[in-house]
PDB file of C-alpha atoms and ligand atoms in Angstrom:
ATOM      1  CA  MET A   1       0.000   0.000   0.000  1.00 92.00           C
ATOM      2  CA  ARG A   2       1.515   3.296  -1.107  1.00 98.00           C
ATOM      3  CA  THR A   3       0.249   6.655   0.124  1.00 98.00           C
ATOM      4  CA  ARG A   4       1.539   9.701  -1.710  1.00 98.00           C
ATOM      5  CA  ILE A   5       1.079  13.371  -0.883  1.00 98.00           C
ATOM      6  CA  PHE A   6       1.906  16.196  -3.260  1.00 98.00           C
ATOM      7  CA  PHE A   7       2.175  19.458  -1.309  1.00 99.00           C
ATOM      8  CA  VAL A   8       1.643  22.480  -3.534  1.00 98.00           C
ATOM      9  CA  ARG A   9       2.168  26.152  -2.747  1.00 98.00           C
ATOM     10  CA  HIS A  10      -0.389  28.290  -4.592  1.00 98.00           C
ATOM     11  CA  GLY A  11       0.623  30.176  -7.734  1.00 98.00           C
ATOM     12  CA  GLU A  12       1.683  33.810  -7.842  1.00 98.00           C
ATOM     13  CA  SER A  13      -0.897  35.781  -5.873  1.00 98.00           C
ATOM     14  CA  ILE A  14      -2.250  39.328  -5.827  1.00 98.00           C
ATOM     15  CA  HIS A  15      -1.750  39.660  -2.051  1.00 98.00           C
ATOM     16  CA  ALA A  16       1.978  38.947  -2.438  1.00 98.00           C
ATOM     17  CA  GLU A  17       2.245  41.527  -5.246  1.00 97.00           C
ATOM     18  CA  GLN A  18       0.510  44.055  -2.983  1.00 97.00           C
ATOM     19  CA  GLY A  19       2.558  43.031   0.075  1.00 97.00           C
ATOM     20  CA  VAL A  20      -0.520  42.693   2.302  1.00 98.00           C
ATOM     21  CA  ILE A  21      -1.818  40.140   4.809  1.00 98.00           C
ATOM     22  CA  GLY A  22      -3.848  37.719   2.685  1.00 98.00           C
ATOM     23  CA  GLY A  23      -6.595  36.510   4.996  1.00 98.00           C
ATOM     24  CA  PRO A  24     -10.196  35.891   3.894  1.00 97.00           C
ATOM     25  CA  GLN A  25     -10.655  39.584   2.918  1.00 96.00           C
ATOM     26  CA  GLY A  26      -7.112  40.559   1.951  1.00 97.00           C
ATOM     27  CA  CYS A  27      -6.603  37.661  -0.461  1.00 98.00           C
ATOM     28  CA  GLN A  28      -7.713  38.609  -3.978  1.00 98.00           C
ATOM     29  CA  GLY A  29      -6.689  35.308  -5.519  1.00 98.00           C
ATOM     30  CA  LEU A  30      -4.122  34.580  -8.216  1.00 98.00           C
ATOM     31  CA  THR A  31      -2.545  36.955 -10.709  1.00 98.00           C
ATOM     32  CA  ALA A  32      -2.911  36.118 -14.441  1.00 98.00           C
ATOM     33  CA  ARG A  33       0.548  34.539 -14.245  1.00 98.00           C
ATOM     34  CA  GLY A  34      -0.487  32.599 -11.151  1.00 98.00           C
ATOM     35  CA  ARG A  35      -3.489  31.170 -13.038  1.00 98.00           C
ATOM     36  CA  ARG A  36      -1.218  30.028 -15.863  1.00 98.00           C
ATOM     37  CA  GLN A  37       1.182  28.468 -13.332  1.00 98.00           C
ATOM     38  CA  ALA A  38      -1.709  26.621 -11.664  1.00 98.00           C
ATOM     39  CA  ALA A  39      -2.987  25.199 -14.959  1.00 98.00           C
ATOM     40  CA  ARG A  40       0.506  24.013 -15.904  1.00 98.00           C
ATOM     41  CA  LEU A  41       1.019  22.507 -12.470  1.00 98.00           C
ATOM     42  CA  GLY A  42      -2.315  20.736 -12.902  1.00 98.00           C
ATOM     43  CA  ARG A  43      -1.240  19.132 -16.162  1.00 98.00           C
ATOM     44  CA  TRP A  44       2.050  17.975 -14.620  1.00 98.00           C
ATOM     45  CA  ILE A  45       0.574  16.624 -11.387  1.00 98.00           C
ATOM     46  CA  THR A  46      -2.266  14.863 -13.230  1.00 98.00           C
ATOM     47  CA  GLU A  47       0.354  13.069 -15.301  1.00 98.00           C
ATOM     48  CA  GLU A  48       2.284  12.148 -12.135  1.00 98.00           C
ATOM     49  CA  ILE A  49      -0.890  10.786 -10.481  1.00 98.00           C
ATOM     50  CA  GLY A  50      -1.517   8.416 -13.385  1.00 97.00           C
ATOM     51  CA  ASP A  51      -4.183   5.832 -12.512  1.00 97.00           C
ATOM     52  CA  ASP A  52      -4.001   6.318  -8.718  1.00 97.00           C
ATOM     53  CA  THR A  53      -7.138   7.148  -6.764  1.00 98.00           C
ATOM     54  CA  ALA A  54      -6.588  10.808  -6.008  1.00 98.00           C
ATOM     55  CA  SER A  55      -8.191  13.900  -4.514  1.00 98.00           C
ATOM     56  CA  VAL A  56      -7.288  17.559  -4.070  1.00 98.00           C
ATOM     57  CA  HIS A  57      -7.549  19.431  -0.738  1.00 98.00           C
ATOM     58  CA  SER A  58      -6.855  23.109  -0.210  1.00 98.00           C
ATOM     59  CA  SER A  59      -6.893  25.787   2.423  1.00 98.00           C
ATOM     60  CA  THR A  60      -9.948  28.051   2.357  1.00 98.00           C
ATOM     61  CA  LEU A  61      -8.008  31.105   1.122  1.00 98.00           C
ATOM     62  CA  ARG A  62      -8.789  32.208  -2.410  1.00 98.00           C
ATOM     63  CA  ARG A  63      -5.252  31.863  -3.827  1.00 98.00           C
ATOM     64  CA  ALA A  64      -5.140  28.203  -2.712  1.00 98.00           C
ATOM     65  CA  VAL A  65      -8.759  27.481  -3.712  1.00 98.00           C
ATOM     66  CA  GLU A  66      -8.110  28.814  -7.247  1.00 98.00           C
ATOM     67  CA  THR A  67      -4.890  26.805  -7.554  1.00 98.00           C
ATOM     68  CA  ALA A  68      -6.630  23.641  -6.317  1.00 98.00           C
ATOM     69  CA  ALA A  69      -9.544  24.144  -8.729  1.00 98.00           C
ATOM     70  CA  ALA A  70      -7.149  24.478 -11.670  1.00 98.00           C
ATOM     71  CA  ILE A  71      -5.295  21.286 -10.683  1.00 98.00           C
ATOM     72  CA  ALA A  72      -8.488  19.301 -10.005  1.00 98.00           C
ATOM     73  CA  ALA A  73     -10.062  20.413 -13.290  1.00 98.00           C
ATOM     74  CA  VAL A  74      -7.363  18.768 -15.409  1.00 98.00           C
ATOM     75  CA  GLY A  75      -8.014  15.246 -14.116  1.00 95.00           C
ATOM     76  CA  GLY A  76     -11.645  15.744 -13.013  1.00 98.00           C
ATOM     77  CA  LEU A  77     -10.563  15.068  -9.402  1.00 98.00           C
ATOM     78  CA  PRO A  78     -12.729  15.714  -6.327  1.00 98.00           C
ATOM     79  CA  VAL A  79     -11.711  18.854  -4.474  1.00 98.00           C
ATOM     80  CA  SER A  80     -12.392  19.968  -0.902  1.00 98.00           C
ATOM     81  CA  GLN A  81     -11.334  22.774   1.453  1.00 98.00           C
ATOM     82  CA  ASP A  82     -10.030  22.614   5.003  1.00 98.00           C
ATOM     83  CA  CYS A  83      -9.222  25.660   7.128  1.00 98.00           C
ATOM     84  CA  GLY A  84      -6.653  23.502   8.943  1.00 98.00           C
ATOM     85  CA  LEU A  85      -4.497  23.954   5.836  1.00 98.00           C
ATOM     86  CA  CYS A  86      -4.548  27.775   5.914  1.00 98.00           C
ATOM     87  CA  THR A  87      -1.484  29.858   6.590  1.00 98.00           C
ATOM     88  CA  TRP A  88      -1.321  32.004   9.776  1.00 98.00           C
ATOM     89  CA  HIS A  89      -4.710  32.654  11.364  1.00 98.00           C
ATOM     90  CA  THR A  90      -4.049  36.374  11.748  1.00 97.00           C
ATOM     91  CA  PRO A  91      -6.533  38.532  13.705  1.00 97.00           C
ATOM     92  CA  PRO A  92      -9.364  39.924  11.518  1.00 97.00           C
ATOM     93  CA  GLU A  93      -8.207  43.517  12.042  1.00 97.00           C
ATOM     94  CA  ALA A  94      -4.873  42.637  10.380  1.00 98.00           C
ATOM     95  CA  ASP A  95      -6.448  41.259   7.203  1.00 98.00           C
ATOM     96  CA  GLY A  96      -5.434  43.387   4.207  1.00 98.00           C
ATOM     97  CA  LEU A  97      -2.873  45.506   6.123  1.00 98.00           C
ATOM     98  CA  THR A  98       0.667  45.799   4.809  1.00 98.00           C
ATOM     99  CA  HIS A  99       3.187  43.775   6.806  1.00 96.00           C
ATOM    100  CA  ALA A 100       4.739  47.017   8.091  1.00 97.00           C
ATOM    101  CA  GLU A 101       1.362  48.318   9.274  1.00 98.00           C
ATOM    102  CA  PHE A 102       0.581  44.946  10.896  1.00 98.00           C
ATOM    103  CA  ALA A 103       3.865  45.128  12.828  1.00 97.00           C
ATOM    104  CA  ARG A 104       3.291  48.792  13.724  1.00 98.00           C
ATOM    105  CA  ARG A 105      -0.260  48.297  14.977  1.00 98.00           C
ATOM    106  CA  LEU A 106      -0.078  44.867  16.593  1.00 98.00           C
ATOM    107  CA  GLY A 107       3.607  43.931  16.925  1.00 98.00           C
ATOM    108  CA  THR A 108       4.565  42.797  20.407  1.00 97.00           C
ATOM    109  CA  GLU A 109       7.794  42.123  22.280  1.00 96.00           C
ATOM    110  CA  GLY A 110       8.991  38.632  23.092  1.00 96.00           C
ATOM    111  CA  GLY A 111       7.546  36.716  20.138  1.00 97.00           C
ATOM    112  CA  GLY A 112       8.913  33.189  19.801  1.00 96.00           C
ATOM    113  CA  VAL A 113       7.914  29.614  19.086  1.00 98.00           C
ATOM    114  CA  TYR A 114       5.203  29.579  21.748  1.00 98.00           C
ATOM    115  CA  ARG A 115       4.413  33.316  21.894  1.00 98.00           C
ATOM    116  CA  PRO A 116       2.938  35.317  18.999  1.00 98.00           C
ATOM    117  CA  PHE A 117       4.896  38.075  17.262  1.00 97.00           C
ATOM    118  CA  GLN A 118       1.714  40.168  16.949  1.00 98.00           C
ATOM    119  CA  VAL A 119      -1.172  40.576  19.397  1.00 97.00           C
ATOM    120  CA  GLY A 120      -3.965  38.140  18.529  1.00 97.00           C
ATOM    121  CA  ASN A 121      -1.902  36.166  16.026  1.00 98.00           C
ATOM    122  CA  GLU A 122      -1.397  32.423  16.090  1.00 98.00           C
ATOM    123  CA  THR A 123       1.958  31.144  17.345  1.00 98.00           C
ATOM    124  CA  TRP A 124       4.252  29.038  15.183  1.00 98.00           C
ATOM    125  CA  ALA A 125       3.696  26.064  17.512  1.00 98.00           C
ATOM    126  CA  GLU A 126      -0.080  26.434  17.214  1.00 98.00           C
ATOM    127  CA  MET A 127       0.090  26.534  13.432  1.00 98.00           C
ATOM    128  CA  VAL A 128       2.395  23.499  13.335  1.00 98.00           C
ATOM    129  CA  THR A 129      -0.096  21.547  15.455  1.00 98.00           C
ATOM    130  CA  ARG A 130      -3.190  22.718  13.530  1.00 98.00           C
ATOM    131  CA  THR A 131      -1.702  22.075  10.088  1.00 98.00           C
ATOM    132  CA  SER A 132      -0.092  18.771  11.101  1.00 98.00           C
ATOM    133  CA  ARG A 133      -3.429  17.583  12.450  1.00 98.00           C
ATOM    134  CA  ALA A 134      -5.144  18.430   9.153  1.00 98.00           C
ATOM    135  CA  VAL A 135      -2.431  16.713   7.083  1.00 98.00           C
ATOM    136  CA  VAL A 136      -2.351  13.565   9.229  1.00 98.00           C
ATOM    137  CA  ASP A 137      -6.157  13.349   9.254  1.00 98.00           C
ATOM    138  CA  LEU A 138      -6.162  13.499   5.450  1.00 98.00           C
ATOM    139  CA  ALA A 139      -3.484  10.782   5.250  1.00 98.00           C
ATOM    140  CA  HIS A 140      -5.607   8.602   7.553  1.00 98.00           C
ATOM    141  CA  ARG A 141      -8.783   9.122   5.547  1.00 98.00           C
ATOM    142  CA  HIS A 142      -7.040   8.544   2.213  1.00 98.00           C
ATOM    143  CA  ARG A 143      -4.498   5.858   3.075  1.00 98.00           C
ATOM    144  CA  GLY A 144      -3.341   3.976   0.008  1.00 98.00           C
ATOM    145  CA  GLU A 145      -4.318   6.905  -2.228  1.00 98.00           C
ATOM    146  CA  THR A 146      -2.648   9.981  -3.709  1.00 98.00           C
ATOM    147  CA  LEU A 147      -3.456  13.377  -2.230  1.00 98.00           C
ATOM    148  CA  VAL A 148      -2.756  16.826  -3.542  1.00 98.00           C
ATOM    149  CA  ILE A 149      -2.647  19.340  -0.674  1.00 99.00           C
ATOM    150  CA  VAL A 150      -2.699  22.929  -1.891  1.00 99.00           C
ATOM    151  CA  GLY A 151      -1.689  25.501   0.680  1.00 98.00           C
ATOM    152  CA  HIS A 152       0.959  28.032   1.507  1.00 98.00           C
ATOM    153  CA  ALA A 153       4.694  28.244   2.092  1.00 98.00           C
ATOM    154  CA  GLU A 154       4.000  27.275   5.715  1.00 98.00           C
ATOM    155  CA  THR A 155       1.896  24.240   4.721  1.00 98.00           C
ATOM    156  CA  VAL A 156       4.867  22.841   2.798  1.00 98.00           C
ATOM    157  CA  GLU A 157       7.275  23.709   5.623  1.00 98.00           C
ATOM    158  CA  ILE A 158       5.038  22.006   8.174  1.00 98.00           C
ATOM    159  CA  SER A 159       4.994  18.778   6.116  1.00 98.00           C
ATOM    160  CA  PHE A 160       8.453  18.308   7.682  1.00 98.00           C
ATOM    161  CA  ASN A 161       6.820  18.305  11.139  1.00 98.00           C
ATOM    162  CA  ALA A 162       3.656  16.387  10.226  1.00 98.00           C
ATOM    163  CA  LEU A 163       5.303  13.597   8.236  1.00 98.00           C
ATOM    164  CA  GLY A 164       9.044  13.949   8.918  1.00 98.00           C
ATOM    165  CA  LEU A 165       8.388  14.467  12.656  1.00 98.00           C
ATOM    166  CA  LEU A 166      10.973  17.248  12.895  1.00 97.00           C
ATOM    167  CA  PRO A 167      10.894  19.274  16.119  1.00 97.00           C
ATOM    168  CA  VAL A 168       8.606  22.307  16.179  1.00 98.00           C
ATOM    169  CA  HIS A 169      11.568  24.681  15.865  1.00 97.00           C
ATOM    170  CA  ARG A 170      13.870  24.076  12.901  1.00 95.00           C
ATOM    171  CA  SER A 171      17.431  25.396  12.895  1.00 95.00           C
ATOM    172  CA  PHE A 172      17.355  26.013   9.137  1.00 97.00           C
ATOM    173  CA  ASP A 173      15.059  27.726   6.619  1.00 97.00           C
ATOM    174  CA  LEU A 174      13.208  26.245   3.692  1.00 98.00           C
ATOM    175  CA  LYS A 175      12.638  28.086   0.444  1.00 98.00           C
ATOM    176  CA  VAL A 176       9.203  27.245  -0.956  1.00 98.00           C
ATOM    177  CA  SER A 177       8.428  28.853  -4.315  1.00 98.00           C
ATOM    178  CA  PRO A 178       4.963  29.764  -5.639  1.00 98.00           C
ATOM    179  CA  ALA A 179       3.482  26.975  -7.800  1.00 98.00           C
ATOM    180  CA  SER A 180       6.014  24.445  -6.498  1.00 98.00           C
ATOM    181  CA  MET A 181       5.444  20.790  -5.667  1.00 98.00           C
ATOM    182  CA  THR A 182       6.914  18.752  -2.780  1.00 98.00           C
ATOM    183  CA  GLU A 183       6.274  15.010  -2.631  1.00 98.00           C
ATOM    184  CA  TRP A 184       6.176  12.679   0.394  1.00 98.00           C
ATOM    185  CA  VAL A 185       5.564   8.916   0.026  1.00 98.00           C
ATOM    186  CA  THR A 186       5.159   5.966   2.377  1.00 98.00           C
ATOM    187  CA  ASP A 187       4.597   2.271   1.840  1.00 98.00           C
ATOM    188  CA  GLN A 188       3.619   1.896   5.488  1.00 98.00           C
ATOM    189  CA  ASP A 189       0.130   2.348   6.889  1.00 98.00           C
ATOM    190  CA  PRO A 190      -0.417   6.052   7.754  1.00 97.00           C
ATOM    191  CA  THR A 191      -2.797   5.006  10.559  1.00 96.00           C
ATOM    192  CA  GLN A 192      -0.252   2.826  12.369  1.00 97.00           C
ATOM    193  CA  TRP A 193       1.422   3.414  15.720  1.00 97.00           C
ATOM    194  CA  PRO A 194       4.366   4.156  15.975  1.00 97.00           C
ATOM    195  CA  PRO A 195       3.975   6.549  13.032  1.00 97.00           C
ATOM    196  CA  PRO A 196       4.964   5.416   9.537  1.00 97.00           C
ATOM    197  CA  ARG A 197       8.279   6.326   7.996  1.00 98.00           C
ATOM    198  CA  TRP A 198       7.747   8.751   5.117  1.00 98.00           C
ATOM    199  CA  THR A 199      10.193   9.517   2.308  1.00 98.00           C
ATOM    200  CA  LEU A 200      10.649  13.056   1.008  1.00 98.00           C
ATOM    201  CA  SER A 201      11.114  12.265  -2.641  1.00 98.00           C
ATOM    202  CA  ARG A 202      10.905  15.752  -4.187  1.00 98.00           C
ATOM    203  CA  PHE A 203      11.113  19.252  -2.744  1.00 98.00           C
ATOM    204  CA  ASN A 204      10.104  22.647  -4.177  1.00 98.00           C
ATOM    205  CA  GLN A 205       9.980  21.516  -7.802  1.00 98.00           C
ATOM    206  CA  SER A 206       8.370  23.495 -10.609  1.00 97.00           C
ATOM    207  CA  ALA A 207       6.404  22.001 -13.486  1.00 97.00           C
ATOM    208  CA  PRO A 208       8.682  21.178 -16.415  1.00 93.00           C
ATOM    209  CA  ALA A 209       8.571  23.381 -19.506  1.00 89.00           C
ATOM    210  CA  GLU A 210       5.900  22.336 -21.968  1.00 86.00           C
ATOM    211  CA  ASP A 211       6.186  22.073 -25.742  1.00 80.00           C
ATOM    212  CA  VAL A 212       4.544  25.049 -27.412  1.00 75.00           C
ATOM    213  CA  PRO A 213       2.415  23.861 -30.357  1.00 72.00           C
ATOM    214  CA  ALA A 214       3.729  25.198 -33.652  1.00 72.00           C
ATOM    215  CA  SER A 215       1.461  27.898 -35.051  1.00 69.00           C
ATOM    216  CA  GLY A 216       0.240  28.185 -38.609  1.00 56.00           C
TER     217      GLY A 216
HETATM  218  O1  2PG B 301       0.216  34.419   3.629  1.00 96.95           O
HETATM  219  C1  2PG B 301       1.315  34.761   3.152  1.00 96.95           C
HETATM  220  O2  2PG B 301       1.548  35.866   2.661  1.00 96.95           O
HETATM  221  C2  2PG B 301       2.438  33.794   3.164  1.00 96.95           C
HETATM  222  C3  2PG B 301       2.938  33.771   4.560  1.00 96.95           C
HETATM  223  O3  2PG B 301       4.274  33.384   4.545  1.00 96.95           O
HETATM  224  O4  2PG B 301       2.077  32.555   2.684  1.00 96.95           O
HETATM  225  P1  2PG B 301       1.694  32.300   1.171  1.00 96.95           P
HETATM  226  O5  2PG B 301       2.176  33.438   0.314  1.00 96.95           O
HETATM  227  O6  2PG B 301       2.359  31.019   0.788  1.00 96.95           O
HETATM  228  O7  2PG B 301       0.210  32.208   1.154  1.00 96.95           O
END
């Protein structure tokens, strides 16, 4: 029994171009380039899935929902949303602010792994637990299948905690590009105790270039 999870970071997004907090209000979805990236990613991932039973799961934020829809559309895959897969649950009053304004209005001293960097924000440890729970629940429900999880830079980073069982605080950074794919695989049962051993088989990869049909 093989269980495979493709973690995808959404395509280029309007909130990143604007440099604002992209919560439910601040996220305006993908840019035109981001939509093209998502469609290309969809064609690549659909090919990689082959004949496996597969499903697509995204965070509830528009940039991830649009990316997931584009991927699911290629192979006619079922798609669902889970707020457990969202990036930081920032306070509502921060949604749509620039990062500088967020820090100015709500920044607080003594932020760390278990304390927030802004008043009312989630802590890193809380997000690791919330996202890991969502990922592990999906692996349980879909054991023996292939899952596409479409989220954020943090969703991909936290796959190292959820599946690789790294400690909550990492002593190195991970670069996760928009429209990238990271793949984890296990031949063990994801519902077993002690936890299964997963293999990180690809990290932060972009869809390969496609042949452009000759015109005329
Ligand atoms: O919300 C964001 O701006 C970032 C946070 O690092 O995540 P992503 O761009 O991947 O959604």
